[in-house]
Amino acid sequence: MRLLIVEDQVKMAEFLKKGLADAGYKVDSTGTASEAQSLCGSQSYDLILLDIGLPDISGLEIAKELRQNGFTKPILMLTAYSSVSDKVSGLDAGADDYITKPFAFDELLARVRALLRRQSPGASNNTLLKYFDIEMDLILRKVKRSGEPIILTTKEFGLLEYFIRNAEKPLTRSQIAQNVWDLQFDSDSNVIDVYINFLRKKIDVTPHKKLIQTVVGVGYIFKAPLEASP
Ligand code: CA
């Protein structure tokens, strides 16, 4: 596994590089966006740690460009502020997750591991999706939770499929709108929240653990409680 760190603060970059190398990853690092772009052209990386505030081009711009150029591996954004708009912009630009500085290294490592685990080759061709105690058969269009069938409408099914494919990743309303409805997000519209409530009433009912969780100011995350087992 080879990771790229894009971070202009030398101390932070060295701290990350040492910690990740100690955890067994091959690590390259750079402090500029332009070098990051040329490294990505010559190396293949399994994950990129990307600072938003860079001296030449913003990390948000790089994330967008990487995605436009077909980079599909995880991008973990490092943000200096806990500002909600930064997080939302990062996710909308194509990042998979974000972590706010200052952070504990263990937390960063846990996020990196989770993002790398989610990369399962050929996952997009699977016709059976599973997460926690939910199973979706994409061919037969059937859903089960703990083995019990659940009847979903076409839109609810699409929403659940998108959640499972992006499990444990914070998702903004505009990402959900674009990916599930193929719509540009209209911030005055509450259509996403309405459908998420429909879906919650079908899958997240007692005694089941709640999987659809609200991320305040950002959107939603589909995630089992940490201590729970299916
Ligand atoms: Ca910076």
Short mmCIF file of C-alpha atoms and ligand atoms in Angstrom, two decimals:
data_model
loop_
_atom_site.label_atom_id
_atom_site.label_comp_id
_atom_site.label_asym_id
_atom_site.label_seq_id
_atom_site.Cartn_x
_atom_site.Cartn_y
_atom_site.Cartn_z
CA MET A 1 0.00 0.00 0.00
CA ARG A 2 1.49 3.32 -1.09
CA LEU A 3 0.16 6.61 0.31
CA LEU A 4 0.76 10.20 -0.70
CA ILE A 5 0.80 13.02 1.84
CA VAL A 6 0.19 16.50 0.46
CA GLU A 7 0.91 18.91 3.32
CA ASP A 8 2.96 22.12 3.33
CA GLN A 9 3.57 22.31 7.09
CA VAL A 10 6.89 20.50 7.37
CA LYS A 11 6.42 19.31 10.96
CA MET A 12 2.97 17.95 10.28
CA ALA A 13 4.14 16.24 7.10
CA GLU A 14 7.05 14.58 8.91
CA PHE A 15 4.82 13.49 11.79
CA LEU A 16 2.38 11.87 9.36
CA LYS A 17 5.09 10.31 7.24
CA LYS A 18 6.85 8.73 10.21
CA GLY A 19 3.63 7.46 11.81
CA LEU A 20 2.32 5.94 8.59
CA ALA A 21 5.67 4.39 7.71
CA ASP A 22 5.79 2.86 11.21
CA ALA A 23 2.32 1.43 10.53
CA GLY A 24 3.73 -0.36 7.49
CA TYR A 25 2.74 1.90 4.58
CA LYS A 26 5.03 3.14 1.85
CA VAL A 27 4.75 6.91 2.01
CA ASP A 28 5.64 9.77 -0.32
CA SER A 29 5.11 13.36 0.67
CA THR A 30 5.11 16.77 -0.91
CA GLY A 31 4.26 20.29 0.18
CA THR A 32 2.88 21.61 -3.09
CA ALA A 33 -0.12 20.88 -5.24
CA SER A 34 1.88 20.98 -8.45
CA GLU A 35 4.31 18.31 -7.26
CA ALA A 36 1.37 16.25 -5.99
CA GLN A 37 -0.13 16.33 -9.48
CA SER A 38 3.10 15.20 -11.11
CA LEU A 39 3.61 12.44 -8.50
CA CYS A 40 0.09 11.17 -9.18
CA GLY A 41 0.96 11.05 -12.86
CA SER A 42 4.00 8.84 -12.29
CA GLN A 43 3.01 6.69 -9.28
CA SER A 44 -0.13 4.84 -8.37
CA TYR A 45 -1.34 5.63 -4.87
CA ASP A 46 -3.83 3.68 -2.78
CA LEU A 47 -4.83 6.72 -0.77
CA ILE A 48 -4.05 10.45 -0.65
CA LEU A 49 -3.95 12.57 2.49
CA LEU A 50 -4.66 16.05 1.23
CA ASP A 51 -4.34 19.31 3.13
CA ILE A 52 -6.84 21.98 2.04
CA GLY A 53 -4.57 24.99 2.62
CA LEU A 54 -1.62 24.65 0.24
CA PRO A 55 0.65 27.45 -0.99
CA ASP A 56 -0.10 27.10 -4.72
CA ILE A 57 -3.49 25.54 -5.42
CA SER A 58 -6.18 24.68 -2.86
CA GLY A 59 -6.54 21.02 -1.86
CA LEU A 60 -10.19 21.29 -2.93
CA GLU A 61 -9.15 22.12 -6.50
CA ILE A 62 -6.70 19.21 -6.57
CA ALA A 63 -9.32 16.77 -5.33
CA LYS A 64 -11.66 17.91 -8.11
CA GLU A 65 -8.95 17.61 -10.75
CA LEU A 66 -7.86 14.17 -9.56
CA ARG A 67 -11.46 12.92 -9.77
CA GLN A 68 -11.91 14.48 -13.21
CA ASN A 69 -8.75 12.69 -14.32
CA GLY A 70 -10.15 9.37 -13.16
CA PHE A 71 -8.47 8.91 -9.78
CA THR A 72 -10.81 6.56 -7.88
CA LYS A 73 -8.82 5.75 -4.74
CA PRO A 74 -9.71 7.32 -1.38
CA ILE A 75 -8.86 10.94 -0.60
CA LEU A 76 -8.74 11.91 3.08
CA MET A 77 -8.89 15.68 3.48
CA LEU A 78 -7.01 17.43 6.27
CA THR A 79 -8.81 20.58 7.33
CA ALA A 80 -7.41 23.24 9.60
CA TYR A 81 -10.80 24.40 10.75
CA SER A 82 -13.79 22.53 12.01
CA SER A 83 -15.88 24.70 9.73
CA VAL A 84 -18.88 22.89 8.35
CA SER A 85 -18.55 24.57 4.96
CA ASP A 86 -14.98 23.26 4.59
CA LYS A 87 -16.14 19.73 5.29
CA VAL A 88 -19.03 19.98 2.87
CA SER A 89 -16.83 21.53 0.15
CA GLY A 90 -14.23 18.80 0.67
CA LEU A 91 -16.74 16.00 0.28
CA ASP A 92 -18.38 17.70 -2.71
CA ALA A 93 -14.95 18.10 -4.32
CA GLY A 94 -14.51 14.33 -4.23
CA ALA A 95 -12.89 13.61 -0.86
CA ASP A 96 -14.03 10.42 0.90
CA ASP A 97 -13.59 11.66 4.44
CA TYR A 98 -12.08 14.54 6.39
CA ILE A 99 -10.20 14.94 9.64
CA THR A 100 -9.88 18.23 11.51
CA LYS A 101 -6.53 19.41 12.82
CA PRO A 102 -5.41 18.94 15.51
CA PHE A 103 -6.15 15.22 15.60
CA ALA A 104 -4.81 12.18 17.42
CA PHE A 105 -2.64 10.02 15.18
CA ASP A 106 -4.58 6.91 16.20
CA GLU A 107 -7.76 8.47 14.87
CA LEU A 108 -6.09 9.29 11.57
CA LEU A 109 -4.77 5.75 11.30
CA ALA A 110 -8.23 4.33 11.99
CA ARG A 111 -9.72 6.51 9.20
CA VAL A 112 -6.97 5.46 6.78
CA ARG A 113 -7.57 1.78 7.53
CA ALA A 114 -11.35 2.17 7.14
CA LEU A 115 -10.93 3.90 3.76
CA LEU A 116 -8.50 1.26 2.49
CA ARG A 117 -10.77 -1.57 3.67
CA ARG A 118 -13.67 -0.12 1.73
CA GLN A 119 -11.71 -0.49 -1.50
CA SER A 120 -12.79 -3.96 -2.51
CA PRO A 121 -11.86 -4.85 -6.08
CA GLY A 122 -14.81 -5.54 -8.33
CA ALA A 123 -17.27 -4.34 -5.70
CA SER A 124 -19.19 -2.39 -8.31
CA ASN A 125 -19.98 -5.63 -10.15
CA ASN A 126 -21.34 -7.41 -7.12
CA THR A 127 -25.02 -8.15 -7.35
CA LEU A 128 -25.28 -8.85 -3.63
CA LEU A 129 -24.46 -5.99 -1.29
CA LYS A 130 -24.07 -6.51 2.43
CA TYR A 131 -23.46 -4.17 5.31
CA PHE A 132 -23.88 -5.08 8.99
CA ASP A 133 -27.16 -7.09 9.05
CA ILE A 134 -28.54 -5.65 5.78
CA GLU A 135 -28.50 -7.58 2.51
CA MET A 136 -29.48 -6.22 -0.90
CA ASP A 137 -29.93 -8.38 -3.97
CA LEU A 138 -29.55 -5.97 -6.88
CA ILE A 139 -30.85 -8.43 -9.48
CA LEU A 140 -33.93 -9.65 -7.63
CA ARG A 141 -34.35 -6.16 -6.07
CA LYS A 142 -34.81 -7.68 -2.62
CA VAL A 143 -33.73 -6.29 0.74
CA LYS A 144 -33.43 -8.08 4.07
CA ARG A 145 -32.50 -6.87 7.52
CA SER A 146 -31.48 -9.63 9.96
CA GLY A 147 -33.01 -12.05 7.45
CA GLU A 148 -36.42 -10.32 7.46
CA PRO A 149 -37.61 -9.04 4.07
CA ILE A 150 -38.24 -5.30 3.70
CA ILE A 151 -40.26 -3.83 0.83
CA LEU A 152 -38.78 -0.64 -0.62
CA THR A 153 -39.90 1.69 -3.40
CA THR A 154 -37.52 2.24 -6.33
CA LYS A 155 -36.19 5.51 -4.88
CA GLU A 156 -35.73 4.06 -1.40
CA PHE A 157 -33.89 1.11 -2.95
CA GLY A 158 -31.58 3.46 -4.86
CA LEU A 159 -30.91 5.46 -1.73
CA LEU A 160 -30.08 2.35 0.32
CA GLU A 161 -27.79 1.03 -2.41
CA TYR A 162 -25.92 4.35 -2.47
CA PHE A 163 -25.62 4.30 1.34
CA ILE A 164 -24.26 0.73 1.40
CA ARG A 165 -21.76 1.41 -1.40
CA ASN A 166 -20.55 4.43 0.56
CA ALA A 167 -20.91 3.00 4.06
CA GLU A 168 -19.01 4.73 6.87
CA LYS A 169 -18.41 7.78 4.72
CA PRO A 170 -20.05 11.12 5.48
CA LEU A 171 -22.27 12.16 2.56
CA THR A 172 -23.59 15.61 1.81
CA ARG A 173 -27.17 16.18 0.65
CA SER A 174 -25.86 17.37 -2.71
CA GLN A 175 -23.82 14.17 -3.21
CA ILE A 176 -26.91 12.12 -2.42
CA ALA A 177 -29.05 14.22 -4.76
CA GLN A 178 -26.59 13.92 -7.63
CA ASN A 179 -25.91 10.22 -7.21
CA VAL A 180 -29.35 8.91 -6.37
CA TRP A 181 -31.62 11.37 -8.15
CA ASP A 182 -29.22 12.66 -10.78
CA LEU A 183 -30.32 16.12 -9.68
CA GLN A 184 -28.47 19.28 -8.97
CA PHE A 185 -29.16 20.02 -5.33
CA ASP A 186 -31.60 22.77 -4.59
CA SER A 187 -30.85 23.88 -1.07
CA ASP A 188 -34.44 24.96 -0.50
CA SER A 189 -35.68 21.49 -1.20
CA ASN A 190 -36.09 18.96 1.59
CA VAL A 191 -36.69 16.03 -0.78
CA ILE A 192 -33.56 14.20 0.41
CA ASP A 193 -34.57 14.43 4.07
CA VAL A 194 -38.08 13.31 3.23
CA TYR A 195 -36.86 10.15 1.46
CA ILE A 196 -34.31 9.45 4.15
CA ASN A 197 -37.12 9.53 6.69
CA PHE A 198 -39.15 7.10 4.57
CA LEU A 199 -36.16 4.77 4.45
CA ARG A 200 -35.48 5.11 8.18
CA LYS A 201 -39.07 4.09 8.96
CA LYS A 202 -38.52 0.88 7.00
CA ILE A 203 -35.02 -0.20 7.92
CA ASP A 204 -34.09 1.57 11.15
CA VAL A 205 -36.98 0.46 13.34
CA THR A 206 -36.66 -0.98 16.84
CA PRO A 207 -35.14 -3.40 17.82
CA HIS A 208 -32.60 -2.84 15.03
CA LYS A 209 -29.52 -0.65 15.49
CA LYS A 210 -29.87 2.68 13.70
CA LEU A 211 -27.66 2.74 10.60
CA ILE A 212 -28.67 6.05 8.99
CA GLN A 213 -27.13 8.72 11.15
CA THR A 214 -27.37 12.48 10.78
CA VAL A 215 -24.07 14.38 10.59
CA VAL A 216 -25.03 17.84 11.81
CA GLY A 217 -24.36 20.54 9.23
CA VAL A 218 -22.99 18.03 6.71
CA GLY A 219 -25.60 15.43 5.79
CA TYR A 220 -25.72 11.73 6.61
CA ILE A 221 -23.54 8.71 7.30
CA PHE A 222 -24.58 5.05 6.97
CA LYS A 223 -22.77 3.35 9.78
CA ALA A 224 -23.30 0.71 12.45
CA PRO A 225 -22.65 1.81 16.05
CA LEU A 226 -19.01 1.02 16.90
CA GLU A 227 -19.73 -1.44 19.69
CA ALA A 228 -22.52 -3.27 17.84
CA SER A 229 -22.27 -6.62 16.14
CA PRO A 230 -24.90 -7.81 13.66
CA CA B 1 -1.51 23.92 5.01
#
